[in-house]
Coordinates of C-alpha atoms (C1' of nucleotides) in Angstrom, one line a residue:
Chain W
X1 CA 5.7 11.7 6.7
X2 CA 3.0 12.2 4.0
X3 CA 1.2 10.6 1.6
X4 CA 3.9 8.6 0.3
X5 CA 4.8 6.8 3.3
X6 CA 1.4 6.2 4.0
X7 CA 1.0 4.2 0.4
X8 CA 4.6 2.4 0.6
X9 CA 3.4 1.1 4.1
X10 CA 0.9 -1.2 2.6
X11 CA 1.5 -4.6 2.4
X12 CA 5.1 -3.3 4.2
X13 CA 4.1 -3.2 7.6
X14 CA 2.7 -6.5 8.2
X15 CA 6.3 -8.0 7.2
X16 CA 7.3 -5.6 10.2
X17 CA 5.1 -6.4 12.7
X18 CA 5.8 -10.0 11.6
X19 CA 9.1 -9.7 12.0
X20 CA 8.6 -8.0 15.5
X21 CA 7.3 -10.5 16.4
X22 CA 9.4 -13.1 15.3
X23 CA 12.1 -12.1 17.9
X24 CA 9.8 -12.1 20.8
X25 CA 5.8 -12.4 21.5
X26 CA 4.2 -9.2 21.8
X27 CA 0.7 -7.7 22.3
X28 CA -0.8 -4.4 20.3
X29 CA 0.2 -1.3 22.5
X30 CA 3.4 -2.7 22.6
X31 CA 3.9 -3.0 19.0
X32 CA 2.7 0.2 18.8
X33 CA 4.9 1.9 20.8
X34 CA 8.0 0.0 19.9
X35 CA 7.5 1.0 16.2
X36 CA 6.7 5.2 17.0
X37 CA 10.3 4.7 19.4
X38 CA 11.5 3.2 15.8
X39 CA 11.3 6.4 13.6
X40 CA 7.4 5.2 12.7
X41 CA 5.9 8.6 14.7
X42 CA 2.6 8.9 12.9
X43 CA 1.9 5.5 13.1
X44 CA -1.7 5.6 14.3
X45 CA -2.5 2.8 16.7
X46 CA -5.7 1.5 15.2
X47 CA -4.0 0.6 12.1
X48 CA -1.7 -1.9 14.6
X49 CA -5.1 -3.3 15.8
X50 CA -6.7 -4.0 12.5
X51 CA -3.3 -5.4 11.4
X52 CA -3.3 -7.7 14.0
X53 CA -6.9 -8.9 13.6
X54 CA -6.5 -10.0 9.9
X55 CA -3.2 -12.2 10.9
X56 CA -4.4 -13.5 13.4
X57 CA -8.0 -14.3 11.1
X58 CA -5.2 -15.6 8.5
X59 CA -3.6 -18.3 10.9
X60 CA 0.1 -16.5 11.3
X61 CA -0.3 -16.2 15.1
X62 CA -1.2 -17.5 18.4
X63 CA -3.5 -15.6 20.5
X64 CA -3.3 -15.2 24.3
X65 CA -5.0 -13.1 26.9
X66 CA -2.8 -12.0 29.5
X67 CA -3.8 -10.1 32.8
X68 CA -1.9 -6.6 33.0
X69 CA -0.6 -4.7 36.2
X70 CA -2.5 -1.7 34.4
X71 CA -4.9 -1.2 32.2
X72 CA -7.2 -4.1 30.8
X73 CA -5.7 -7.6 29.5
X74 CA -3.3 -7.6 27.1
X75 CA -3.7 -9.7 23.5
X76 CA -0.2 -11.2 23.3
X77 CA 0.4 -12.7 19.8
X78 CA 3.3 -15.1 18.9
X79 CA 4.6 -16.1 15.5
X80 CA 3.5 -19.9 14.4
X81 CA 5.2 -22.3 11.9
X82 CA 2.8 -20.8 9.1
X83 CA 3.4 -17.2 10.2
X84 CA 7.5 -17.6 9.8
X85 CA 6.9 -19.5 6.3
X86 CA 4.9 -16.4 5.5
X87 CA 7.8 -14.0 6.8
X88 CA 10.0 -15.9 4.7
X89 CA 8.1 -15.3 1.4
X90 CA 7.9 -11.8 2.5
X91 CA 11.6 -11.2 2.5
X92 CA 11.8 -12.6 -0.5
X93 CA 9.1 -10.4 -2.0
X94 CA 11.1 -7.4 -0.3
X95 CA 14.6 -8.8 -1.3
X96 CA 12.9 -8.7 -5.4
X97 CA 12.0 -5.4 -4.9
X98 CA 14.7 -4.0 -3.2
X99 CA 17.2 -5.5 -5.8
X100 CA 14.9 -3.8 -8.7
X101 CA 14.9 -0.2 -7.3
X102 CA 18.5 -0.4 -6.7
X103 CA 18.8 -1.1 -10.2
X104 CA 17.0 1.4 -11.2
X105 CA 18.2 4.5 -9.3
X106 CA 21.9 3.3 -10.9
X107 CA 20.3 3.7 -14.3
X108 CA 18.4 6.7 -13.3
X109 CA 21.9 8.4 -12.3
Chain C
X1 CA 4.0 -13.2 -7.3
X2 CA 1.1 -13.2 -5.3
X3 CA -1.0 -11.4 -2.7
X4 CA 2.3 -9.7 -1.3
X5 CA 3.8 -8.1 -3.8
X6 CA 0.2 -6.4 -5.3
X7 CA 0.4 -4.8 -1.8
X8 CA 3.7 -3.9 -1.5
X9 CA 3.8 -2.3 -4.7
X10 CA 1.6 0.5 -4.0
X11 CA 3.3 3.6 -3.6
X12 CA 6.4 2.3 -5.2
X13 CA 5.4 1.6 -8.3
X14 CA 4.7 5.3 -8.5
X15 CA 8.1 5.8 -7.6
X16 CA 9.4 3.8 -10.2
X17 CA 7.4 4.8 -13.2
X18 CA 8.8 8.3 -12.3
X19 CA 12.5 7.3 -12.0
X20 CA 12.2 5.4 -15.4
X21 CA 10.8 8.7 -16.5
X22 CA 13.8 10.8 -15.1
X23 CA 16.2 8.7 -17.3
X24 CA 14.4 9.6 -20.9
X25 CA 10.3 10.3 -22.0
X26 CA 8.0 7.3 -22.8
X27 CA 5.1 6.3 -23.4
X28 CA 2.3 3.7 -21.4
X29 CA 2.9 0.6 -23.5
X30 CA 6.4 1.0 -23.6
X31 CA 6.8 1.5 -19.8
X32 CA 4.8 -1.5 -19.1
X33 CA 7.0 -3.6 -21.7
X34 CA 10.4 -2.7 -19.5
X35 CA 8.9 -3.1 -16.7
X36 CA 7.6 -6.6 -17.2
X37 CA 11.0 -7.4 -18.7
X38 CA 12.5 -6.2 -15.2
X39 CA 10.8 -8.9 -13.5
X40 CA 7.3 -7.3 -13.3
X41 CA 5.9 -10.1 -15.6
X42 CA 3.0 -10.1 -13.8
X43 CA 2.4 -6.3 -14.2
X44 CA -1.5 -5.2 -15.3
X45 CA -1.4 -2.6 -18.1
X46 CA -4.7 -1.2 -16.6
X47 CA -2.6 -0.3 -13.8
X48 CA 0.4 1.8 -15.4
X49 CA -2.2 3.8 -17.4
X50 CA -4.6 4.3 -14.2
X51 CA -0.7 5.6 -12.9
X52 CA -0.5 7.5 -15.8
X53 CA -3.4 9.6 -15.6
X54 CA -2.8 9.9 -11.7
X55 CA 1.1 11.6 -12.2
X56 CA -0.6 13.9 -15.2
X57 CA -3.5 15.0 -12.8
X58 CA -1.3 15.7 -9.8
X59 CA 1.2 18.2 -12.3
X60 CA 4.5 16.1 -12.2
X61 CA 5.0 15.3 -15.8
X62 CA 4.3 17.0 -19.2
X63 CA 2.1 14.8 -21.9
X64 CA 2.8 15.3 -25.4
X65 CA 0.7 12.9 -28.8
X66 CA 3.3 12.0 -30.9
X67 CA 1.8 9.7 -34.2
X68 CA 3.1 5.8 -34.0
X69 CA 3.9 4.0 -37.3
X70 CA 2.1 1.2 -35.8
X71 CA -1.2 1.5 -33.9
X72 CA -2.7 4.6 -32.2
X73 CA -1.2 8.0 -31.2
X74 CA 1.4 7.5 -28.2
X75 CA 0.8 9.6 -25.6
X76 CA 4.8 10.1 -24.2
X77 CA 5.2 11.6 -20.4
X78 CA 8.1 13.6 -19.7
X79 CA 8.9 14.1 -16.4
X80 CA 8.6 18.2 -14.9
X81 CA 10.3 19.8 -12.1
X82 CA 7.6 19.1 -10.0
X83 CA 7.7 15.8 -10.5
X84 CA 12.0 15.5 -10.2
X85 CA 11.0 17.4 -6.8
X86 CA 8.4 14.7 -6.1
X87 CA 11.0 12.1 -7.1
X88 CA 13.3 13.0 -4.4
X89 CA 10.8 13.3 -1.6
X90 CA 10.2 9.0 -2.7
X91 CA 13.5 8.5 -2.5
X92 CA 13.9 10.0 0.8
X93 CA 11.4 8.1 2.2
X94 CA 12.0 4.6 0.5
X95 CA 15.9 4.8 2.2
X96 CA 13.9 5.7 5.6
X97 CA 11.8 2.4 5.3
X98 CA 14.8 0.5 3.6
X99 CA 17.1 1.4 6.9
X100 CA 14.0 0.4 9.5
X101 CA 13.5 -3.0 7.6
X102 CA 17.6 -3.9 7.0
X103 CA 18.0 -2.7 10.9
X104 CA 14.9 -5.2 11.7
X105 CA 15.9 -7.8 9.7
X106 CA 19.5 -8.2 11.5
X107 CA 17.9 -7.4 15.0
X108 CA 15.4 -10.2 14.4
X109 CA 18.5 -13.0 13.7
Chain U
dA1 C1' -15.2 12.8 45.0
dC2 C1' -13.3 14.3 40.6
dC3 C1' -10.4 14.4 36.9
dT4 C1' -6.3 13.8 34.3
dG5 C1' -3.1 10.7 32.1
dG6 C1' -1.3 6.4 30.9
dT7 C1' -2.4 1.6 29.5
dA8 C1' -5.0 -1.4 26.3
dC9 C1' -8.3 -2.7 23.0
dA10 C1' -12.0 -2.2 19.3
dC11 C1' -14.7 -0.4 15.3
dA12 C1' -17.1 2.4 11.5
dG13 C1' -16.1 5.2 7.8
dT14 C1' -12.8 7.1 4.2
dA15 C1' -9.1 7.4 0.7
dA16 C1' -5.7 5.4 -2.1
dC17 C1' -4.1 2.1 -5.3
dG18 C1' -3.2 -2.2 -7.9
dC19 C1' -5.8 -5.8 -10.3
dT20 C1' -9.6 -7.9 -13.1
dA21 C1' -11.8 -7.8 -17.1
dG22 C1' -13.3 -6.0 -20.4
dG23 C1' -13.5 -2.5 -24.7
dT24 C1' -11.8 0.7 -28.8
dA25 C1' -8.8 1.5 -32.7
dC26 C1' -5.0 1.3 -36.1
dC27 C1' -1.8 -1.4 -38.8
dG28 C1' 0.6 -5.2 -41.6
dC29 C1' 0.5 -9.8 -43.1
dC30 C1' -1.1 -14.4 -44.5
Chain H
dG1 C1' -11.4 -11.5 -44.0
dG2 C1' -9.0 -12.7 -39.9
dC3 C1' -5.2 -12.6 -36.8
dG4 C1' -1.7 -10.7 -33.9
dG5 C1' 0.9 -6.8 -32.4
dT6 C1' 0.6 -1.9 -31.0
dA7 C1' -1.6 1.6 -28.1
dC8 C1' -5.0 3.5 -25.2
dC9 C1' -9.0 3.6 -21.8
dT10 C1' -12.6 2.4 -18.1
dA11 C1' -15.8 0.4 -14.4
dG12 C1' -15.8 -2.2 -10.5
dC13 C1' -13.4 -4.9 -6.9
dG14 C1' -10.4 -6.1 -2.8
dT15 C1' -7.0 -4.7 0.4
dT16 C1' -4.9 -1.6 3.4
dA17 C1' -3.6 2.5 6.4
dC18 C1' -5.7 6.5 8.5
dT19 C1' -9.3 9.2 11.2
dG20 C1' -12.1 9.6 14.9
dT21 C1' -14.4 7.8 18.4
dG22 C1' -15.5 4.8 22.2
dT23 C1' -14.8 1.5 26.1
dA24 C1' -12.4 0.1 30.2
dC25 C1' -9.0 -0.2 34.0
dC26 C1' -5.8 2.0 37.2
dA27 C1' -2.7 5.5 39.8
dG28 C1' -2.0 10.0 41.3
dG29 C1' -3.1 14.8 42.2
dT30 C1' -6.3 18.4 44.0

DNA sequence: ACCTGGTACACAGTAACGCTAGGTACCGCC
DNA sequence: GGCGGTACCTAGCGTTACTGTGTACCAGGT
């Protein structure tokens, strides 16, 4: 979708993969997958990866290798107590921002 | 606000700066000041010129000096039709990420 | 036996952008 | 003279998403 997207994605995205996974444990394909299905198309997959890697390196999920019918194991990652507090202080961030740009396009018009 | 909101602004803070343009010219100081009255206290004025100069360089607003009674020249930005073409294109994608995370957030209740 | 395609993960390098932390300059007022 | 407000600018930094590539495992077709 451009360069646009691409820049209002950061610091975006991790709220939604946070969220993901706050409904149900999930490993990095999956993610993937689930987001392209989601209206996400260009989403490139090693930008799940890395994503992944720093929450995990920041303590907002629980790591575990599972064997896989096909292909090699997956890495299934599930929300912890200090991943949800931090998907609640994201929401709020979003809700602030949200509320500001509604504003604004009001005043715009 | 913390490490969330620095990234979540990028990208839409460009978007905003242009919609607050759309509405009437102004100038770097003065776009700052409202913004950091709308809630952007923590806003960096390094940041809204760096902005500035990036919308100027990429064609979507026209720059004119006009003399200040207090302090230096003012260098006021009026938004082009480029840039109200640019404008629309960020608003097009900000509903597109506003309708993934709203249908995310109920899904993930 | 070979190869394609799907599954699954990882990493090095690049570009973009907001923030930090400074600096310059002009003015009015005490 | 010094201070605070106005107004602009810049170099360097950290974070993040994308590109491109590589590894590895398995099933199916020819």
């Amino acid at each position: 979708m451009g360069r646009q997207s691409t820049e209002m994605l950061k610091g975006v995205l991790e709220g939604i993969v946070l969220t993901l996974l706050s409904s149900r444990p999930a490993y990095g394909y999956e993610i993937t997958a689930r987001l392209r299905d989601q209206g996400f198309t260009d989403l490139a997959e090693g930008t799940v990866y890395a994503l992944l890697i720093r929450i995990e390196q920041r303590g907002l999920v629980h790591v575990e290798k599972v064997a896989s019918e096909k292909g090699p194991p997956r890495k299934v990652f599930t929300l912890n107590a200090h991943g949800r507090e931090y998907l609640t202080e994201f929401w709020r961030t979003w809700s602030f921002l949200t509320e500001r740009l509604d504003q604004l396009r009001e005043e715009g018009a």
